[in-house]
Amino acid sequence: MADGEQARRKRTQPAWAPPAGSQDTPLKLYNSLTRKKEVFVPQKGRRVGWYSCGPTVYDTSHMGHARSYISFDILRRVMKDYFNYDVLYAMNITDIDDKIIKRARQNYLLEQYMDKKPSRKQLLDDTQTAMKPYREKLDRETDPDKKAMLQRITNKVEETVAKLEQIAENSPDASKEDELKKALVGDARDPLSEWLDSMHGSEVTDNSIFTKLPQHFEAEFHKDMEALNVLPADVLTRVSEYIPEVIEYVQTIIDKGYGYESNKSVYFDTTKFDGADSHFYAKLVPEAFGDSKAMLEGEGDLSISQDRLSEKRSTTDFALWKASKPGEPSWDSPWGMGRPGWHIECSVMASSILGGSLDIHTGGYDLKFPHHDNEIAQAEAYYDNDHWVRYFLHSGHLTIEGCKMSKSLKNFITIQEALSKYSSRQLRLGFLLHSWKDTLDYSSDTMGTAVKYEKMINEFFLTVKDVLRTDAPPFLKWDKAELQLAESFQQRKEGVHQALCDNIDTRATMDQMRELVSDSNVYLKEKRDARQQPDHALLRDIAAYLTRMLKIFGAIEGEELIGFPVGGTSQAANLEETVMPYLSTMAEFRDKVRQVARQEKAKEILQLCDGLRDDVLPQLGVRLEDHEGLPPVVKLVDKETLLKEREEKIKIEEEKRRQKEEKQRKQQELQAAKEAKRRIPPSEMFLKDTDKYSSFDDTGFPTHDKEGKELSKGQQKKLRKLYEAQEKLYSEFLKSQQDGLINGAEGK
């Protein structure tokens, strides 16, 4: 054995070591309980128990609802389909609540009132009576936004009243009168309803009145969520179905010393709870403890009368069970006929599904206090623990064009109104481009950005599809361009992962995806300019990855590997596979015809080819793109999108034509003005300026100003230059006239 080999055998083999680098980034979520990002750790392995505060179904769903439910739908999808958690998602429907009772009762009373067909005089008199307390409310109001809203309603009612009175006095017209009466009832709906309710609300005894309204608006809510592509809950709970559980829950809280009965109602003793060593009241917003205004709003409009307030031991206590007054639905209980308090409903329903400790609880930012803080207190009193919710996630506010969105301020946009202007995907992209926990402004700028993002990424998908339809070798040698794009792909994927781990930051994620599209487009342009074939497999992987991410976010439905569905989710793939061979053949034929037409200068044939591209194919949902020196590109696009593009193109071309005509007109006017000026003899050029000069010499040159004062030498010098310049222009004009006469004579 050689000496070198013996020496090598005596050496110790170096120990294996893992490569330098960080472990997989853990998911962090912004926890409202700690007001910072915390590493997410479920209590039962990969299983996640998640409860989301659902809607109080007393009216049409609006974009404030969409803000929460789209945001949480995105979080839920990412948790399930990206991080692979096993999520059980429960959501409630609040179908017993002060808002529902009041709205149902008022709607019923107003319908009854209108069924009696009040005369013009009766309606006018009743409206004036109803407006009296409304005006008093307006005078007392100190909140500027609420005051402005009340003033708008008052102004509108007064305007319609004046119209109805005028038509009655001057020219009675039955049809016009009926129209104005309906308008007045619509404008004065709030004050009339309040007035009727104050007089007859206690007389409403039919419980079905209080179930029809929430059933109607719950159905509407589910339709709206389906239209927004929000996944349905795994478990849906309704308060009306959990009355026995609510009663048992309240009794347990009483038994543990944290609840007390008062005048057939039951209240939660916040002072007793907060004083216990194992408990703390108002975990989410401790600084709001004692905020009487917020507490009253949390109790509901029908629960803030003086007699109800006097039943409490402390102003910070809140109702667990409310004794029903006349005109309210009721259920039997150990404390008498009554109904659940608002806050207890969620504690009971969430606990019934997910038990004594939830992994995640979500809701709107405005529910933090008192609603969610009261939920926590009730549940921790019931279970005698201090960890009913592990992670509390709150979606940010929604503003409308920079202003606070509020149902009570009548400053809101319904989901259906939003969907009439933008697609569900565009709305979702608008939310994805912002952080789920921050304030989002619903505006033309916000949605314009979302529409541009959709177009940008859709154009990339369509381009990749077109590339993949061309023949290519199974494997291409990667050069510098492919290596750079592949490296960008890996970096962007890592960027997406880091962003999603960081509180599911979809805004940063969408930025990474935009950069990946940009890098891919640069690569495609380089290949196109060099007349080289791009690598199909690499582009397919990138486009498929982007499609997968958008599917995870709920922005794409369907099973297609690449891109947005065309012609509806059910037929998209088949449509493309079926029609594309024919479209490609047509595009190639048209391209050859255009080449021959250009060589032969056959303008009419070129116009027909352009008409096929610009007018005929868009009606069929086909975009045909011509690229000089390259084969045409065929893309299947939604017909509506293409027609909008066509309208926009026509508008742009029309504006260019208008600007061109305006420019030509101004040039003609300028030329005419110059020509007119040339025709003026210098001896006449100042004579019309009598507002400046009063005397002139024999040549028409001014000598004195309008007040008779002789012009200074400096003034005369300036005017002389103008005079001499006009002499030159006039001389040129005379010469052109003389030349014209001579040329005319020679022509004869």
XYZ file of C-alpha atoms in Angstrom:
748
model
C 0.000 0.000 0.000
C 1.436 3.354 -0.980
C 2.464 5.769 1.759
C -0.036 8.371 0.507
C -2.886 5.884 0.647
C -1.895 4.767 4.183
C -1.892 8.380 5.329
C -5.318 8.944 3.779
C -6.772 5.866 5.533
C -5.726 7.317 8.900
C -7.640 10.583 8.308
C -11.164 10.934 9.710
C -13.941 11.504 7.184
C -15.456 14.966 7.741
C -18.917 14.854 9.290
C -21.880 15.679 7.035
C -23.445 19.081 7.685
C -26.676 20.534 6.298
C -26.310 23.467 3.913
C -26.392 26.919 5.410
C -29.789 28.567 5.237
C -32.981 29.127 7.156
C -35.669 26.589 7.915
C -39.120 26.925 6.371
C -40.657 30.233 7.418
C -43.491 29.730 9.922
C -46.886 31.289 9.310
C -47.504 34.407 11.386
C -50.893 36.052 11.852
C -51.718 39.467 13.272
C -53.486 38.623 16.509
C -55.798 41.360 17.808
C -55.421 39.893 21.306
C -51.715 40.789 21.400
C -51.765 43.503 18.709
C -48.812 41.952 16.938
C -47.941 39.115 14.578
C -47.742 35.740 16.288
C -46.566 32.363 14.993
C -49.686 30.333 14.240
C -49.867 27.071 16.175
C -53.154 25.107 16.013
C -54.187 23.276 19.159
C -54.778 19.924 17.451
C -52.040 19.277 14.908
C -53.182 20.401 11.439
C -56.824 20.823 12.501
C -58.084 24.401 12.792
C -61.350 25.363 14.479
C -62.473 28.689 12.990
C -65.531 30.778 13.829
C -66.550 33.831 11.815
C -69.107 36.407 12.887
C -71.846 36.287 10.266
C -74.323 38.976 9.211
C -77.317 40.380 11.022
C -79.834 39.831 8.238
C -82.162 42.821 8.383
C -81.286 44.458 5.046
C -79.467 44.004 1.744
C -75.784 43.035 1.917
C -73.347 45.815 1.076
C -69.653 46.236 0.327
C -68.882 46.442 4.037
C -70.020 42.811 4.247
C -67.973 41.993 1.152
C -64.896 43.539 2.810
C -65.068 41.030 5.661
C -66.311 37.924 3.890
C -64.083 38.138 0.823
C -61.082 38.881 3.071
C -61.790 35.899 5.322
C -62.552 33.710 2.311
C -59.074 34.506 0.974
C -57.471 33.731 4.356
C -59.448 30.494 4.627
C -58.498 29.361 1.123
C -54.821 30.119 1.740
C -54.861 28.251 5.063
C -56.493 25.223 3.407
C -55.016 25.101 -0.072
C -51.575 26.659 0.416
C -50.630 25.783 4.001
C -52.706 22.567 3.922
C -54.492 23.013 7.239
C -57.646 20.999 7.906
C -60.056 23.875 8.557
C -63.527 23.554 10.074
C -65.155 26.920 9.291
C -68.296 27.831 11.227
C -70.332 30.985 10.696
C -73.514 32.280 12.272
C -76.576 34.062 10.972
C -78.008 36.537 13.471
C -81.756 36.275 12.875
C -82.860 37.575 16.307
C -81.696 41.088 17.056
C -82.982 44.560 17.926
C -82.283 45.781 14.372
C -84.269 42.901 12.867
C -87.192 43.301 15.279
C -87.390 47.049 14.716
C -87.037 46.849 10.919
C -89.560 43.990 10.579
C -92.079 45.779 12.774
C -91.664 49.111 10.990
C -91.918 47.520 7.538
C -95.102 45.761 8.596
C -96.661 48.934 10.015
C -95.729 51.016 6.972
C -97.200 48.385 4.631
C -100.407 48.385 6.652
C -100.528 52.182 6.516
C -100.127 52.217 2.719
C -102.720 49.439 2.288
C -105.257 51.880 3.743
C -104.495 54.213 0.800
C -104.267 57.489 2.732
C -105.547 60.573 0.946
C -103.187 63.294 -0.201
C -104.124 65.467 2.780
C -103.805 62.575 5.244
C -100.358 61.662 3.925
C -99.174 65.268 4.030
C -100.519 65.752 7.577
C -99.001 62.476 8.817
C -95.662 63.269 7.197
C -95.527 66.659 8.910
C -96.391 64.994 12.240
C -93.708 62.342 11.723
C -91.124 64.969 10.755
C -91.517 66.912 14.007
C -89.550 64.443 16.218
C -87.208 63.829 13.275
C -86.350 67.533 13.112
C -85.852 67.572 16.877
C -83.453 64.659 16.456
C -81.647 66.645 13.740
C -81.293 69.649 16.061
C -79.880 67.479 18.883
C -77.424 65.562 16.711
C -73.757 66.541 17.228
C -72.030 64.006 14.963
C -71.382 65.939 11.694
C -71.823 62.881 9.441
C -75.122 61.841 11.046
C -76.338 65.430 11.064
C -75.575 65.777 7.346
C -77.457 62.526 6.631
C -80.515 63.646 8.636
C -80.433 67.021 6.897
C -80.374 65.368 3.447
C -83.442 63.304 4.292
C -85.243 66.335 5.736
C -84.470 68.442 2.648
C -85.643 65.672 0.324
C -88.923 65.232 2.230
C -89.593 68.983 2.233
C -88.896 69.161 -1.505
C -91.326 66.321 -2.300
C -93.972 67.737 0.055
C -93.777 71.068 -1.785
C -94.231 69.322 -5.148
C -97.220 67.351 -3.900
C -98.848 70.452 -2.444
C -98.213 72.412 -5.644
C -99.752 69.855 -7.968
C -102.760 69.558 -5.661
C -103.413 73.297 -5.658
C -102.687 74.209 -9.271
C -103.436 71.293 -11.570
C -104.918 68.153 -9.996
C -103.614 65.107 -11.861
C -104.434 61.664 -10.439
C -101.477 59.803 -11.999
C -99.003 62.519 -11.104
C -100.417 62.719 -7.581
C -100.021 58.941 -7.075
C -96.473 59.144 -8.352
C -95.592 61.935 -5.907
C -97.315 60.152 -3.005
C -95.156 57.072 -3.626
C -92.101 59.301 -3.847
C -92.982 60.980 -0.556
C -93.422 57.657 1.236
C -90.032 56.598 -0.109
C -88.307 59.828 0.928
C -90.018 59.944 4.335
C -89.745 56.201 5.002
C -87.519 56.589 8.073
C -89.515 59.302 9.899
C -92.881 57.731 8.953
C -91.733 54.277 10.122
C -90.380 55.673 13.396
C -93.634 57.558 14.003
C -95.848 54.553 13.238
C -93.663 52.323 15.416
C -93.868 54.725 18.340
C -97.670 54.581 18.201
C -98.430 50.993 17.176
C -95.238 48.951 17.637
C -96.450 47.336 20.850
C -99.563 46.076 19.030
C -97.588 43.774 16.680
C -97.993 40.252 18.077
C -97.561 37.944 15.082
C -94.141 36.242 15.517
C -94.040 35.287 11.819
C -93.439 38.966 11.018
C -90.075 38.653 12.780
C -89.036 35.528 10.848
C -89.975 36.482 7.281
C -87.595 39.449 7.134
C -84.414 37.607 8.227
C -85.269 34.592 6.068
C -85.586 36.859 3.031
C -82.320 38.704 3.607
C -80.435 35.537 4.585
C -81.349 34.084 1.187
C -80.153 37.292 -0.466
C -76.907 37.160 1.520
C -76.129 33.603 0.363
C -76.809 34.592 -3.258
C -74.466 37.559 -2.905
C -71.733 35.383 -1.391
C -72.109 32.863 -4.211
C -71.873 35.695 -6.748
C -68.648 36.837 -5.036
C -67.299 33.251 -5.124
C -67.114 33.128 -1.333
C -67.046 29.519 -0.155
C -70.024 28.521 1.999
C -69.334 27.783 5.651
C -68.759 24.184 6.713
C -71.275 24.787 9.495
C -73.952 27.504 9.495
C -75.760 28.336 12.728
C -78.863 30.487 13.257
C -79.729 32.066 16.589
C -83.382 31.041 16.287
C -82.267 27.380 16.263
C -80.137 27.695 19.422
C -82.589 29.131 21.995
C -82.344 26.056 24.337
C -78.530 26.213 24.186
C -78.595 29.952 24.911
C -80.778 29.439 27.997
C -78.494 26.660 29.305
C -75.402 28.802 28.665
C -76.871 31.807 30.502
C -77.917 29.651 33.457
C -74.371 28.262 33.749
C -72.929 31.782 33.794
C -75.387 32.675 36.588
C -74.443 29.521 38.513
C -70.766 30.472 38.329
C -71.511 33.866 39.797
C -70.960 36.060 36.709
C -74.587 36.702 35.774
C -77.597 38.029 37.638
C -81.338 38.303 37.031
C -83.012 41.694 37.161
C -86.663 42.309 36.319
C -86.872 39.100 34.224
C -83.727 40.024 32.271
C -80.245 38.595 32.887
C -77.065 40.674 32.846
C -73.373 39.860 32.818
C -71.523 41.217 35.851
C -68.409 42.752 34.280
C -67.102 44.074 37.625
C -67.250 40.618 39.234
C -65.666 38.988 36.174
C -62.878 41.560 35.859
C -62.162 41.308 39.588
C -61.485 37.582 39.432
C -57.777 36.670 39.395
C -58.252 34.254 36.492
C -60.196 36.661 34.273
C -59.776 39.988 32.505
C -62.553 41.981 30.856
C -62.083 43.746 27.487
C -59.010 41.826 26.315
C -59.203 43.247 22.806
C -59.784 46.903 23.689
C -59.018 47.352 27.413
C -58.929 51.122 26.983
C -62.644 51.029 26.036
C -63.696 49.553 29.416
C -66.256 52.040 30.709
C -67.155 53.492 27.301
C -70.865 53.886 28.011
C -71.707 55.051 24.475
C -70.196 51.939 22.877
C -71.859 49.722 25.477
C -75.271 51.246 24.749
C -74.848 50.767 21.001
C -73.965 47.130 21.691
C -77.189 46.650 23.668
C -79.376 47.630 20.684
C -81.949 50.329 19.908
C -84.766 48.559 21.754
C -82.718 48.006 24.918
C -81.532 51.453 25.954
C -84.660 52.785 27.670
C -84.290 54.233 31.149
C -86.051 51.291 32.802
C -83.661 48.844 31.140
C -80.623 50.898 32.198
C -81.819 50.988 35.801
C -81.910 47.187 35.922
C -78.116 46.932 35.734
C -75.756 46.921 38.694
C -73.202 48.774 36.584
C -73.329 50.726 33.335
C -70.636 48.378 31.981
C -72.839 45.292 32.431
C -74.584 43.914 29.348
C -77.630 41.775 28.614
C -77.406 38.014 28.345
C -81.186 37.579 28.186
C -83.711 40.348 27.528
C -87.242 40.319 28.875
C -89.431 40.864 25.802
C -91.623 43.949 25.713
C -94.938 44.129 23.823
C -94.276 44.057 20.084
C -91.179 41.820 20.376
C -90.748 38.073 19.743
C -90.269 35.962 22.867
C -89.394 32.487 24.168
C -90.050 30.948 27.525
C -87.148 30.775 29.979
C -86.500 30.344 33.729
C -86.591 34.141 33.976
C -89.775 34.703 31.984
C -90.648 35.347 28.338
C -87.714 36.900 26.564
C -85.021 36.656 23.896
C -81.219 36.351 23.722
C -78.877 39.309 24.037
C -76.772 39.986 20.940
C -73.386 39.042 22.383
C -74.414 35.727 23.948
C -75.566 34.415 20.573
C -72.070 34.059 19.099
C -70.551 32.655 22.299
C -73.172 29.918 22.408
C -73.121 28.985 18.725
C -69.306 29.047 18.398
C -68.929 26.981 21.580
C -71.554 24.467 20.451
C -69.544 23.707 17.308
C -65.917 24.295 18.336
C -65.916 23.826 22.094
C -64.086 25.652 24.848
C -61.169 27.007 22.833
C -61.227 28.286 19.248
C -58.113 28.410 17.103
C -59.336 31.391 15.074
C -62.179 33.883 15.482
C -62.752 36.475 12.750
C -64.928 39.530 12.361
C -65.000 43.141 11.293
C -62.790 45.722 13.008
C -65.825 47.617 14.317
C -66.945 44.538 16.310
C -63.910 44.489 18.606
C -65.643 46.348 21.420
C -68.030 45.648 22.902
C -69.235 42.667 20.864
C -66.125 40.506 20.677
C -64.863 41.504 24.113
C -68.254 40.504 25.531
C -68.161 37.219 23.618
C -64.786 36.385 25.154
C -65.926 37.290 28.668
C -69.102 35.183 28.435
C -67.311 32.119 27.080
C -64.410 32.330 29.541
C -66.945 32.689 32.367
C -68.846 29.642 31.054
C -65.736 27.459 30.612
C -63.868 29.064 33.516
C -60.749 29.469 31.349
C -58.706 32.365 29.977
C -58.132 31.232 26.406
C -61.454 30.849 24.599
C -59.936 32.409 21.461
C -56.289 31.833 20.546
C -56.080 34.085 17.467
C -58.533 36.925 16.845
C -58.377 38.337 13.299
C -60.194 41.548 12.368
C -60.692 42.806 8.827
C -60.067 46.496 8.200
C -62.660 49.192 7.631
C -64.106 49.929 4.194
C -64.425 53.530 3.051
C -66.286 54.805 -0.005
C -64.256 57.334 -2.014
C -62.407 58.236 1.189
C -65.563 58.626 3.330
C -66.711 56.347 6.144
C -69.045 53.601 4.945
C -72.037 53.322 7.237
C -75.458 51.738 6.908
C -76.870 54.177 9.450
C -75.430 57.103 7.460
C -76.913 55.659 4.246
C -73.440 55.868 2.734
C -73.032 52.407 1.277
C -72.957 50.455 -1.967
C -74.788 47.136 -2.151
C -72.964 44.078 -3.403
C -75.319 43.854 -6.374
C -74.615 47.497 -7.262
C -70.888 46.793 -7.164
C -71.308 43.650 -9.288
C -73.251 45.627 -11.880
C -70.090 47.667 -12.495
C -67.279 45.213 -11.789
C -66.918 41.446 -12.003
C -66.547 39.254 -8.941
C -62.933 38.615 -9.925
C -62.174 42.317 -10.200
C -63.641 42.986 -6.758
C -61.567 40.156 -5.304
C -58.419 41.405 -7.016
C -59.112 44.833 -5.529
C -59.113 43.228 -2.069
C -56.060 41.068 -2.822
C -54.074 44.173 -3.740
C -54.555 45.480 -0.180
C -53.827 44.083 3.269
C -56.817 42.286 4.794
C -56.325 44.036 8.154
C -55.983 47.620 6.890
C -58.597 50.147 5.799
C -59.632 49.668 2.167
C -61.029 52.528 0.110
C -63.583 51.404 -2.459
C -63.106 53.962 -5.218
C -62.640 54.288 -8.972
C -58.872 54.433 -8.412
C -58.824 51.239 -6.344
C -60.962 49.345 -8.812
C -59.128 50.830 -11.792
C -55.914 49.317 -10.416
C -57.661 45.950 -10.004
C -58.990 46.029 -13.586
C -55.499 46.846 -14.910
C -54.004 43.980 -12.900
C -56.571 41.567 -14.295
C -55.845 42.690 -17.851
C -52.086 42.464 -17.330
C -52.110 38.899 -16.071
C -54.825 37.759 -18.487
C -52.811 39.061 -21.452
C -49.873 37.005 -20.218
C -52.004 33.872 -19.971
C -53.355 34.425 -23.497
C -49.869 35.002 -24.887
C -48.516 31.834 -23.260
C -51.457 29.825 -24.596
C -50.709 31.121 -28.082
C -47.030 30.199 -27.739
C -47.881 26.711 -26.524
C -50.051 26.104 -29.603
C -47.026 26.395 -31.876
C -44.789 23.420 -32.681
C -41.541 23.261 -30.724
C -38.818 20.681 -30.012
C -39.508 18.706 -26.831
C -36.409 20.135 -25.159
C -34.522 23.321 -25.983
C -31.026 24.112 -24.828
C -31.226 26.711 -22.114
C -29.137 29.787 -22.736
C -28.675 32.874 -20.578
C -32.270 34.063 -21.097
C -33.826 30.792 -19.880
C -31.470 30.596 -16.908
C -32.343 34.149 -15.903
C -36.084 33.543 -16.187
C -35.844 30.243 -14.271
C -33.932 32.025 -11.487
C -36.530 34.801 -11.426
C -39.264 32.153 -11.192
C -37.658 30.581 -8.132
C -37.055 33.950 -6.469
C -40.632 35.098 -7.068
C -42.042 31.839 -5.693
C -39.927 32.280 -2.589
C -41.102 35.880 -2.353
C -44.717 34.711 -2.534
C -44.098 32.153 0.202
C -42.437 34.702 2.487
C -45.299 37.148 1.907
C -47.993 34.567 2.687
C -46.134 33.483 5.822
C -46.064 37.127 6.885
C -49.698 37.514 7.963
C -50.940 36.275 4.557
C -49.768 39.490 2.883
C -51.619 39.252 -0.419
C -50.532 42.731 -1.508
C -46.857 41.714 -1.463
C -47.826 38.382 -3.049
C -49.573 40.103 -5.944
C -46.527 42.345 -6.425
C -44.297 39.268 -6.698
C -46.671 37.735 -9.240
C -46.708 40.979 -11.245
C -42.904 40.996 -11.336
C -42.870 37.382 -12.529
C -45.204 38.310 -15.399
C -42.987 41.306 -16.220
C -39.839 39.139 -16.277
C -41.612 36.580 -18.469
C -42.786 39.270 -20.898
C -39.216 40.584 -21.203
C -38.066 37.044 -21.989
C -40.790 36.601 -24.622
C -39.892 39.909 -26.276
C -36.208 38.985 -26.427
C -37.074 35.688 -28.075
C -39.495 37.359 -30.492
C -36.982 40.026 -31.467
C -34.308 37.378 -32.024
C -36.763 35.206 -34.014
C -36.065 32.372 -31.531
C -38.413 29.791 -30.083
C -39.163 30.327 -26.356
C -38.966 27.388 -23.979
C -42.492 25.979 -23.776
C -42.032 23.973 -20.585
C -40.683 26.934 -18.615
C -43.490 29.248 -19.726
C -46.085 26.550 -19.040
C -44.761 26.074 -15.507
C -44.815 29.805 -14.797
C -48.332 30.296 -16.185
C -49.601 27.199 -14.351
C -48.076 28.454 -11.076
C -49.736 31.861 -11.428
C -53.033 30.159 -12.265
C -52.743 27.938 -9.216
C -52.099 30.922 -6.927
C -55.109 32.783 -8.320
C -57.222 29.645 -7.824
C -56.060 29.483 -4.210
C -57.129 33.115 -3.806
C -60.536 32.349 -5.325
C -59.896 34.595 -8.342
C -60.157 31.705 -10.840
C -62.802 29.008 -10.982
C -62.516 25.939 -13.171
C -60.094 23.116 -13.832
C -58.048 24.566 -16.677
C -54.278 24.446 -16.186
C -53.606 27.972 -17.421
C -55.519 31.227 -17.266
C -59.011 32.545 -16.747
C -62.033 30.600 -18.019
C -63.375 31.629 -21.413
C -67.059 31.266 -22.251
C -68.005 30.183 -18.733
C -66.275 27.888 -16.270
C -68.020 24.726 -17.472
C -67.122 24.977 -21.132
C -63.849 26.925 -21.095
C -61.411 24.086 -21.720
C -63.572 22.344 -24.311
C -64.220 25.637 -26.114
C -60.528 26.356 -26.488
C -59.689 22.824 -27.588
C -62.573 22.774 -30.065
C -62.353 26.124 -31.832
C -58.658 27.006 -31.679
C -57.517 24.787 -34.599
C -60.097 26.498 -36.832
C -59.182 29.961 -35.594
C -55.481 29.295 -36.116
C -56.135 28.113 -39.669
C -58.244 31.204 -40.350
C -55.561 33.484 -38.898
C -52.841 31.922 -41.064
C -55.012 32.232 -44.186
C -55.788 35.892 -43.398
C -52.096 36.596 -42.850
C -51.210 35.220 -46.282
C -54.007 37.241 -47.904
C -52.691 40.400 -46.204
C -49.167 39.758 -47.448
C -50.394 39.395 -51.055
C -52.650 42.450 -50.715
C -49.786 44.595 -49.439
C -47.550 43.508 -52.292
C -50.262 44.236 -54.858
C -51.383 47.401 -52.995
C -54.932 46.080 -52.782
C -56.307 48.539 -50.243
C -59.828 47.115 -50.254
C -58.637 43.593 -49.344
C -56.553 44.998 -46.466
C -59.611 46.853 -45.218
C -61.654 43.645 -45.287
C -58.916 41.869 -43.323
C -58.867 44.656 -40.741
C -62.662 44.538 -40.522
C -62.505 40.832 -39.739
C -59.998 41.544 -36.955
C -61.611 44.687 -35.519
C -65.351 44.168 -36.040
C -66.296 40.545 -36.714
C -64.051 38.426 -34.464
C -64.552 40.505 -31.263
C -68.276 39.731 -31.549
C -67.270 36.060 -31.283
C -64.915 36.591 -28.331
C -61.733 36.358 -30.405
C -58.811 38.776 -30.363
C -56.509 38.607 -33.377
C -53.159 40.386 -33.057
C -50.856 41.215 -35.956
C -47.099 41.332 -35.297
C -44.894 42.564 -38.122
C -42.786 39.746 -39.515
C -44.242 37.174 -37.099
C -47.220 34.797 -37.225
C -50.505 36.294 -35.986
C -51.549 35.664 -32.385
C -55.047 34.298 -31.637
C -56.567 34.762 -28.167
C -59.933 33.673 -26.801
C -61.252 36.487 -24.602
C -64.645 37.218 -23.044
C -66.848 38.911 -25.633
C -67.808 41.700 -23.204
C -64.158 42.487 -22.554
C -63.379 42.738 -26.260
C -66.392 44.921 -26.975
C -65.380 47.262 -24.141
C -61.864 47.413 -25.591
C -63.333 48.169 -28.996
C -65.509 50.970 -27.584
C -62.507 52.423 -25.786
C -60.425 52.233 -28.965
C -63.162 54.027 -30.927
C -63.308 56.728 -28.228
C -59.537 57.200 -28.382
C -59.547 57.365 -32.183
C -62.472 59.810 -32.117
C -60.636 61.996 -29.615
C -57.499 61.931 -31.786
C -59.583 62.913 -34.809
C -61.228 65.720 -32.867
C -57.884 67.001 -31.629
C -56.474 66.847 -35.162
C -59.433 68.802 -36.545
C -59.119 71.333 -33.719
C -55.425 71.752 -34.459
C -56.143 72.242 -38.166
C -58.867 74.769 -37.348
C -56.544 76.761 -35.113
C -53.826 76.684 -37.774
C -56.326 77.925 -40.346
C -57.478 80.682 -38.010
C -53.884 81.653 -37.332
C -53.101 81.659 -41.033
C -56.214 83.726 -41.759
C -55.233 86.186 -39.027
C -51.748 86.490 -40.505
C -53.176 87.023 -43.964
C -55.588 89.653 -42.670
C -52.756 91.436 -40.922
C -50.661 91.493 -44.120
C -53.454 93.365 -45.892
C -53.463 96.298 -43.447
C -51.510 99.376 -44.678
C -49.146 100.661 -41.966
C -50.862 104.048 -42.184
C -54.068 102.412 -40.875
C -52.735 99.975 -38.296
C -52.965 102.363 -35.291
C -55.977 104.444 -36.328
C -58.460 101.948 -34.799
C -56.753 102.135 -31.378
C -58.654 105.218 -30.221
C -58.740 103.822 -26.686
C -54.940 104.263 -26.620
C -54.146 107.234 -28.878
C -55.820 110.589 -29.617
C -53.605 112.132 -32.355
C -51.734 110.775 -35.376
C -49.359 112.316 -38.001
C -49.938 112.287 -41.765
C -48.611 108.700 -42.034
C -51.047 107.397 -39.404
C -48.356 107.145 -36.723
C -49.608 107.986 -33.197
C -48.217 111.125 -31.538
C -50.352 111.536 -28.385
C -51.963 109.115 -25.908
C -55.709 108.986 -25.254
C -55.457 111.767 -22.652
C -53.718 114.106 -25.170
C -50.271 113.731 -23.683
C -47.400 113.532 -26.194
C -45.854 110.080 -26.451
C -42.371 109.714 -24.976
C -39.382 108.885 -27.156
C -39.243 105.402 -25.721
C -42.912 104.759 -26.596
C -42.408 106.164 -30.091
C -39.370 103.927 -30.598
C -41.381 100.777 -29.734
C -44.284 101.801 -31.941
C -41.916 102.658 -34.791
C -40.573 99.119 -34.796
C -44.118 97.775 -35.089
C -44.868 100.288 -37.859
C -41.778 99.279 -39.871
C -42.563 95.583 -39.437
C -46.056 96.208 -40.801
C -44.551 98.156 -43.734
C -42.529 95.073 -44.592
C -45.554 92.738 -44.339
C -47.738 95.049 -46.414
C -44.994 95.418 -49.030
C -44.765 91.620 -49.323
C -48.546 91.451 -49.684
C -48.577 94.032 -52.516
C -45.747 92.204 -54.280
C -47.632 88.861 -54.042
C -50.722 90.530 -55.501
C -48.686 92.033 -58.369
C -46.992 88.679 -59.075
C -50.389 87.025 -59.171
C -51.654 89.517 -61.783
C -48.577 89.008 -63.950
C -48.832 85.203 -63.782
C -52.492 85.438 -64.652
C -51.792 87.621 -67.687
C -49.084 85.247 -68.914
C -51.446 82.330 -68.550
C -53.900 84.028 -70.876
